Short mmCIF file of C-alpha atoms in Angstrom, two decimals:
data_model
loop_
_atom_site.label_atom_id
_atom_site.label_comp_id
_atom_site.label_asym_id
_atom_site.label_seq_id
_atom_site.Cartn_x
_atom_site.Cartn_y
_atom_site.Cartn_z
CA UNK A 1 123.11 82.60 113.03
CA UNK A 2 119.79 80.96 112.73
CA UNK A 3 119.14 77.25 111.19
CA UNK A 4 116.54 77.99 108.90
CA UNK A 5 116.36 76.26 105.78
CA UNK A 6 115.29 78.73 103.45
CA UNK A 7 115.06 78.09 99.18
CA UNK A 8 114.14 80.24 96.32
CA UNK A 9 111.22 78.28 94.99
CA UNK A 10 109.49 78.46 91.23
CA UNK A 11 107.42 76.13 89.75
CA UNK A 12 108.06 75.22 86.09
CA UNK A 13 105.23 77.39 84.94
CA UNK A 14 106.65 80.19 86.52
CA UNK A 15 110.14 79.52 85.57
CA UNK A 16 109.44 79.28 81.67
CA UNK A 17 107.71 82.57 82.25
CA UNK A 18 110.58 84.52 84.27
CA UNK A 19 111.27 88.10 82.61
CA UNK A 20 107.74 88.29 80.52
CA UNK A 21 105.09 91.02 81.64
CA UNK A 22 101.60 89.90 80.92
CA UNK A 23 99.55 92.74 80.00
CA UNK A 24 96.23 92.47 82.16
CA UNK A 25 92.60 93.97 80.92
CA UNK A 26 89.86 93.58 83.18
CA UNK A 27 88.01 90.15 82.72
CA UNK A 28 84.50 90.69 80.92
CA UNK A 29 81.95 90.32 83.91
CA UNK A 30 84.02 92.56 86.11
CA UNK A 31 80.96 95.66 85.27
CA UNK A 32 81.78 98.72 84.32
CA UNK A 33 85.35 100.19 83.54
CA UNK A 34 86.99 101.44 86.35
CA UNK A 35 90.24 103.11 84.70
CA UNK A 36 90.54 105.40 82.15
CA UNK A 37 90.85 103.68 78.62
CA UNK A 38 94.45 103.55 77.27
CA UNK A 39 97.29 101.78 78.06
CA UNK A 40 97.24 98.97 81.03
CA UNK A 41 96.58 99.89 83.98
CA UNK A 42 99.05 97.64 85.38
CA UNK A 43 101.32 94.86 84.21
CA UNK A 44 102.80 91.98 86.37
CA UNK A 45 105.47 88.87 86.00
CA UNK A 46 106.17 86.24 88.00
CA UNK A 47 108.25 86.45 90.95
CA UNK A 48 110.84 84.28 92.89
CA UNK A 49 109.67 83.38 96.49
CA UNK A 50 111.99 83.17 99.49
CA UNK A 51 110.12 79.75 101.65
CA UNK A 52 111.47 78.56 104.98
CA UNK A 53 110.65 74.83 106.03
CA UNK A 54 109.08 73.75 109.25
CA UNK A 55 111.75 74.39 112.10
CA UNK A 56 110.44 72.77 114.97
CA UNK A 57 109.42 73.78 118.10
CA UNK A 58 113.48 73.33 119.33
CA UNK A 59 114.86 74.37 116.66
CA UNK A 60 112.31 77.93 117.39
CA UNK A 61 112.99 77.71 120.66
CA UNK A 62 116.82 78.51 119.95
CA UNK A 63 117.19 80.95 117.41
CA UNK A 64 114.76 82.73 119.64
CA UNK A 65 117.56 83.25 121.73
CA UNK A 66 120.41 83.77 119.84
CA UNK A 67 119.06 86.31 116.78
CA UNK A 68 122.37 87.87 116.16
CA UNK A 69 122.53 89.76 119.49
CA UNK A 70 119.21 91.05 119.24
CA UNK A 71 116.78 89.77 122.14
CA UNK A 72 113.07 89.60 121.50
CA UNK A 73 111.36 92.06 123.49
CA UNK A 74 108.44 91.44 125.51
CA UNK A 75 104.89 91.75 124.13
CA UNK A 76 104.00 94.39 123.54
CA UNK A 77 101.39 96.37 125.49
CA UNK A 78 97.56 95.36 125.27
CA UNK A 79 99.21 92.37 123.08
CA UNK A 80 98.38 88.56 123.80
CA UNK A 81 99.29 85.35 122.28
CA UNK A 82 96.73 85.02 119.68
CA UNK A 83 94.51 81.59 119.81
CA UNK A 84 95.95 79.39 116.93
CA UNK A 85 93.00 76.84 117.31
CA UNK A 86 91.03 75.21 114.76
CA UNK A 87 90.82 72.15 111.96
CA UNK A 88 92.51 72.38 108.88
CA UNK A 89 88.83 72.24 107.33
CA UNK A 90 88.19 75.39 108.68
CA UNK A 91 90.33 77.11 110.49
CA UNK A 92 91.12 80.82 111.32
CA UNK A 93 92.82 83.18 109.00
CA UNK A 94 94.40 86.27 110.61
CA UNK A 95 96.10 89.25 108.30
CA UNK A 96 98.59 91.72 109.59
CA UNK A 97 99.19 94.85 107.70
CA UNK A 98 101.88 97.03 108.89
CA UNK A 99 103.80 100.30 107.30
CA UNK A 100 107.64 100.03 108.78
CA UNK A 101 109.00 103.38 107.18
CA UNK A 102 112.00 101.69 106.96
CA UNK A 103 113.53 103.38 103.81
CA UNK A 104 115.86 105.74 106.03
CA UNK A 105 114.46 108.81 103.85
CA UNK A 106 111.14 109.56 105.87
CA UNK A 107 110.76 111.80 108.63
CA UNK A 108 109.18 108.60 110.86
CA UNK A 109 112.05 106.49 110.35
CA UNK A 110 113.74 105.74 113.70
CA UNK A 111 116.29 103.74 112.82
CA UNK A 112 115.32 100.38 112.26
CA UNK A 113 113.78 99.85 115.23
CA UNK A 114 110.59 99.31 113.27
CA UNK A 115 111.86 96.27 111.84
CA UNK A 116 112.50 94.83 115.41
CA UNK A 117 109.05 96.25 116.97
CA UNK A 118 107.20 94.56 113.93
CA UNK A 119 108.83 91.34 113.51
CA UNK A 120 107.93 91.22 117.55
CA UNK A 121 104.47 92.10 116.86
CA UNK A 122 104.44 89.44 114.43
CA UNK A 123 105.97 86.80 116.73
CA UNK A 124 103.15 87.42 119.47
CA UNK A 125 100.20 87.52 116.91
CA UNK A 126 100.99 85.07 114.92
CA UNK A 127 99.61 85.65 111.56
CA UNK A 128 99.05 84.17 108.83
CA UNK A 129 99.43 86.88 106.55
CA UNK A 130 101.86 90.06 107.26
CA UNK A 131 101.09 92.59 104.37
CA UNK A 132 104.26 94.81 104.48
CA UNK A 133 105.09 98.43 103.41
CA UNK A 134 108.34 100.49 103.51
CA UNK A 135 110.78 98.23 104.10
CA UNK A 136 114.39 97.16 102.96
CA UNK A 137 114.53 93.87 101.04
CA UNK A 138 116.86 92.47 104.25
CA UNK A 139 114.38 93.32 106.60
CA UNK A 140 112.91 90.13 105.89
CA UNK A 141 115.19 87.79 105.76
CA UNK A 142 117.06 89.39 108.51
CA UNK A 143 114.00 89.68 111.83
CA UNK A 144 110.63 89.64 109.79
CA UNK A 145 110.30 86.16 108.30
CA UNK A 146 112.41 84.59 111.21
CA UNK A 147 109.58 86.00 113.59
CA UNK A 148 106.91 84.30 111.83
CA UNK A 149 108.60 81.06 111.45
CA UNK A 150 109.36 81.10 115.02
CA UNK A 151 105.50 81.76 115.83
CA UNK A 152 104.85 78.83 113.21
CA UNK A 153 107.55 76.28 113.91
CA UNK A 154 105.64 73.56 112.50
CA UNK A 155 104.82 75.16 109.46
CA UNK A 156 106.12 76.48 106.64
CA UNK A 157 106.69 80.20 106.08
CA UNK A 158 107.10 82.38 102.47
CA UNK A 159 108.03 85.70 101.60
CA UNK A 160 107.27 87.92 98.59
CA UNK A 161 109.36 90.85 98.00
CA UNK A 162 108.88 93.70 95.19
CA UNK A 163 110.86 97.07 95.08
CA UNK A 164 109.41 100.56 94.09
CA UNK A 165 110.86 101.70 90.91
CA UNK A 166 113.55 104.76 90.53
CA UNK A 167 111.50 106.19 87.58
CA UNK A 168 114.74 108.25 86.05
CA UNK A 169 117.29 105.36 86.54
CA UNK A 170 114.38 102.36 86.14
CA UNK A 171 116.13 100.51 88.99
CA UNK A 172 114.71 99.89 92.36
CA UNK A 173 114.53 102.83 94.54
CA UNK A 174 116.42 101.98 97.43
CA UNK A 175 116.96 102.75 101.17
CA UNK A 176 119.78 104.92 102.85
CA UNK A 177 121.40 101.44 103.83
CA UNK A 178 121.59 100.23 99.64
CA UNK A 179 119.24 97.46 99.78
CA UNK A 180 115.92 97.83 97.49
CA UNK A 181 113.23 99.50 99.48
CA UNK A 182 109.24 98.16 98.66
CA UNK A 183 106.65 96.13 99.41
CA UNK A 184 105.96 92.42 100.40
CA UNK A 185 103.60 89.70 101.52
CA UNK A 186 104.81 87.33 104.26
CA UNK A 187 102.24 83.88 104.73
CA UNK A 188 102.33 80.68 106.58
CA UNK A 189 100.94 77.56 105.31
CA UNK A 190 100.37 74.37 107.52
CA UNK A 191 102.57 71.61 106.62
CA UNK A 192 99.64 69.43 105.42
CA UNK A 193 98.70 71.94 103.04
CA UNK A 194 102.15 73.01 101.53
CA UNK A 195 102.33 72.84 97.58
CA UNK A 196 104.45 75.52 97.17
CA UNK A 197 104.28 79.21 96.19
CA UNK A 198 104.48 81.16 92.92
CA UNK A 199 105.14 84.92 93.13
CA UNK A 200 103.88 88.01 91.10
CA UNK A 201 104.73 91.70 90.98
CA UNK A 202 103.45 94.47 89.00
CA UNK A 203 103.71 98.19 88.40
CA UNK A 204 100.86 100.53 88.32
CA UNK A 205 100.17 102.67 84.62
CA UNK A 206 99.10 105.46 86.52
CA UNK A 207 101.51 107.52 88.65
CA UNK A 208 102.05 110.17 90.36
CA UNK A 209 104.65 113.57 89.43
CA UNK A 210 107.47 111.77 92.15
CA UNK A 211 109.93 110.71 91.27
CA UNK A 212 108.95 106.59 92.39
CA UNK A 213 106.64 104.60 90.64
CA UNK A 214 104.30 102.26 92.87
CA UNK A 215 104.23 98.74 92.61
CA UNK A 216 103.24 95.54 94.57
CA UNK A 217 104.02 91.98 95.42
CA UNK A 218 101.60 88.95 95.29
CA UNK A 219 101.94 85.38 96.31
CA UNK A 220 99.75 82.28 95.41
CA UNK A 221 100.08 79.61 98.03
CA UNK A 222 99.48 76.96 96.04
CA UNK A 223 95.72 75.49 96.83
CA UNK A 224 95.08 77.74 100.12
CA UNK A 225 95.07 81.28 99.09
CA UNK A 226 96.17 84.37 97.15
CA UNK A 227 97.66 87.28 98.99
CA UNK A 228 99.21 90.98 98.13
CA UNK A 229 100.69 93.87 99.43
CA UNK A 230 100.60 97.58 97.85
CA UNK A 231 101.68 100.94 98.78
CA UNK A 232 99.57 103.67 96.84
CA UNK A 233 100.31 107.24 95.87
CA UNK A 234 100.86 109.36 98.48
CA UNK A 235 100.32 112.93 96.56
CA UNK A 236 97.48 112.01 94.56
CA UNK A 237 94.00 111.00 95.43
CA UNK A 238 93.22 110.62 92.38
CA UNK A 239 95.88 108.59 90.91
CA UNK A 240 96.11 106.29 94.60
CA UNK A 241 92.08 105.58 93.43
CA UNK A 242 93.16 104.77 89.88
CA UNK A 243 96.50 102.39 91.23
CA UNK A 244 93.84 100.66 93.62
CA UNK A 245 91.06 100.37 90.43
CA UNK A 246 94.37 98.73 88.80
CA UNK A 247 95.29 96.07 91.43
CA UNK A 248 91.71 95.07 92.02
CA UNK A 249 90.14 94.96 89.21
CA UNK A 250 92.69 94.16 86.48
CA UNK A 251 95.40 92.52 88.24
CA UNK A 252 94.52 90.39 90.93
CA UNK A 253 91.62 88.91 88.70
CA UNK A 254 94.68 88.19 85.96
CA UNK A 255 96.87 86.25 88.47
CA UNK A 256 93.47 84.76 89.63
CA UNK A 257 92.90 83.63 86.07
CA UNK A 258 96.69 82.53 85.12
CA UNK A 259 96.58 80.54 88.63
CA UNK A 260 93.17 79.12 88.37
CA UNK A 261 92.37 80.76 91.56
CA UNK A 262 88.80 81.03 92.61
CA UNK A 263 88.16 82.78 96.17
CA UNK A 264 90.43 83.14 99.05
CA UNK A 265 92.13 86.60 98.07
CA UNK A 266 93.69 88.73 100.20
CA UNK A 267 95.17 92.27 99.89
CA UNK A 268 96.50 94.67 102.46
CA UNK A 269 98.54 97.91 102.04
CA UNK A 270 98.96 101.79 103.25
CA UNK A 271 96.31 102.70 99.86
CA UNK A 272 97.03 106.45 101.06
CA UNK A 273 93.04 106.56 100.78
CA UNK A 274 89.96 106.74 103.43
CA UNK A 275 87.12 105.61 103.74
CA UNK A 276 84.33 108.45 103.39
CA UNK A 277 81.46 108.19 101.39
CA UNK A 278 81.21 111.61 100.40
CA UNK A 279 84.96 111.44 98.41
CA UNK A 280 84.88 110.80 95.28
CA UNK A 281 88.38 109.45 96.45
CA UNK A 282 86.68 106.62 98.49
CA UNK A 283 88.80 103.41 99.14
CA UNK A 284 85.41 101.45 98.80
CA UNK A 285 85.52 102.48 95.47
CA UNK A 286 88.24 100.21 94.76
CA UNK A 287 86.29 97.06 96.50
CA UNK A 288 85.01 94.46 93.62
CA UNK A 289 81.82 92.93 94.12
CA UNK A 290 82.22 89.44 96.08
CA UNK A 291 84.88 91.55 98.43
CA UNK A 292 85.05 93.00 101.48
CA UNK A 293 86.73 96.12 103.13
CA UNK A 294 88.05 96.41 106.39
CA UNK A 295 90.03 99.63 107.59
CA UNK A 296 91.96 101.48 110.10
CA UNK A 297 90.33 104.38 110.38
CA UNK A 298 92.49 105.93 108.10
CA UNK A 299 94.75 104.83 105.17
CA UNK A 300 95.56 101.42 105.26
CA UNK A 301 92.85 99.03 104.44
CA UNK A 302 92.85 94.98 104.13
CA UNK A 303 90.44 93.63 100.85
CA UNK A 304 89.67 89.93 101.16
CA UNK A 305 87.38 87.82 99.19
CA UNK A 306 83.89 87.09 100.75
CA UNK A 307 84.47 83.36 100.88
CA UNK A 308 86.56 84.69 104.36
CA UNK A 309 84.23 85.30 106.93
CA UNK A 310 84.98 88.40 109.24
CA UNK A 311 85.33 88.14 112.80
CA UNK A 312 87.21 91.40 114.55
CA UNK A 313 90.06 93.72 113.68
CA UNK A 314 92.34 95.33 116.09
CA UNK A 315 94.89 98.22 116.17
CA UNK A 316 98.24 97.99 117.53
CA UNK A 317 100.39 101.28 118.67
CA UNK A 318 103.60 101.53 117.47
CA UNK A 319 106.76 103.37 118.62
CA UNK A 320 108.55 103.36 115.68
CA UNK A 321 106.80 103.90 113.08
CA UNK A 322 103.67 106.34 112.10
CA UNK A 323 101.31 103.55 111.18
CA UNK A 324 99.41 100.83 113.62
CA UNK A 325 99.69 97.67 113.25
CA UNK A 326 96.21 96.44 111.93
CA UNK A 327 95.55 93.02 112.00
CA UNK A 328 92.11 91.21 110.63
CA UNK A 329 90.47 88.63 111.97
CA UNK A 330 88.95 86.20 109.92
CA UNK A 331 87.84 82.72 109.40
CA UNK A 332 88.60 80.71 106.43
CA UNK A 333 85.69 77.47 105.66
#
């Protein structure tokens, strides 16, 4: 059993708000339209967050080696220790997005293994931002957020969860093993900069003819930065363009606004979208001004405010699952 300390957290703002959707439109210097006129193109509410205190190097060093009979494995290959230096002033910023295919359902589910593989990944890295798709909502609590607390023992970890939607039943859809099956955003904050963290989740107005209905997660680290995860449509161009639109120009800008947020936003996900400027289905068309796109090469992309500067990405094989890992190097002033 580990000794984490872990507490669902909500400020009183976000507590007198529990079970209201806020209907977003886009703010009135975001240019242009870029959904089709009607209802919402997305609505979100707030959103308990799972945060784990500092542990301690010991205390790390331990539950590293007693995870419930599961032994870390070794890095994996072309994988260092990421450098962890700089000032709190400015100091480096590094997102991980990753696509488990965890649900049980997929063809490129290998059972569970992904979990393991990426909550190793994690460990080595050491982000501070894990942007996660198709998993199970005990994934995290069970290898993913353990692994970054243990790369961050000093620190304090947080974890955002938000299930896709069952449209005929209007429950979660869920994996083969019961639990909820969706997206979330995992973060570290440094001890001297912990206030807390409130958590959104929305659902896209636009979807596709499946039979699950997109959503995402957010989290606002309170004071430091604003991060969320997505998972797009996957038979529809046109409609994963239109969810995207949604998220970046209506409802990040509305948590931005409800949170007093200026800058510092970060948003990863599988958008099931490329970059190619002769699509009309281009993910850049989903990039606000002031933002900035980095991708994979193919469908998953990270969008990040431009008051991040960019250093490198990277791409990261992985067994178990069809997607890299594709982490983002930046630098946050």
């Amino acid at each position: 059993m580990r000794t984490l300390r872990t507490a669902r957290r909500l400020t009183a703002a976000v507590a007198a708000a529990c079970g209201l959707l806020l209907t977003l439109t886009p703010p009135a210097n975001a240019g242009p339209p870029r959904v089709a006129a009607g209802p919402p193109p997305a609505t979100v509410k707030p959103l308990p967050v799972t945060a784990v205190a500092p542990m301690g190097a010991a205390a790390a060093a331990r539950t590293a080696k007693a995870r419930g009979g599961k032994a870390r494995a070794a890095a994996p290959l072309g994988v260092r220790r990421e450098d962890r230096a700089g000032t709190l002033a400015a100091r480096r910023f590094h997102e991980l997005q990753l696509n488990l295919c965890n649900s049980g359902h997929a063809g490129c589910y290998a059972g569970g293994q992904a979990v393991y593989e990426g909550g190793d990944l994690i460990y080595y890295l050491a982000p501070d931002l894990v942007t996660l798709n198709e998993i199970c909502s005990a994934d995290l609590p069970g290898y993913l957020q353990p692994s970054l607390a243990e790369a961050w023992p000093d620190d304090w970890t947080y974890s955002v969860f938000y299930p896709a939607i069952d449209k005929q039943s209007g429950g979660p859809i869920t994996c083969t093993n019961g639990d909820s099956f969706g997206n979330a955003v995992l973060g570290r904050v440094p001890a001297a900069l912990w206030q807390g963290v409130n958590g959104w989740a929305g659902e896209y107005t636009a979807q596709d003819g499946t039979n699950e209905k997109r959503t995402f997660a957010c989290a606002y680290a309170i004071g430091d930065h604003l991060s969320c995860a997505t998972h797009l449509s996957s038979s529809s161009e046109p409609v994963a363009l239109a969810q995207c639109q949604a998220l970046m120009f209506s409802a990040v800008p509305a948590i931005r606004s409800a949170e007093g947020v200026t800058g510092r936003t970060v948003v990863g996900g599988d958008l099931n979208l490329e970059y190619d400027t002769s699509d009309p289905e281009n993910a850049q068309n989903c990039v606000p001004s002031g933002h900035i796109r980095k991708g994979d090469g193919d469908v998953q992309h990270v969008i990040f405010s431009n008051d991040f500067a960019f250093v490198s990405t990277s791409k990261y094989g992985l067994t178990y699952t069809d997607h890299d890992g594709f982490l983002v190097r930046l630098t946050k002033p």
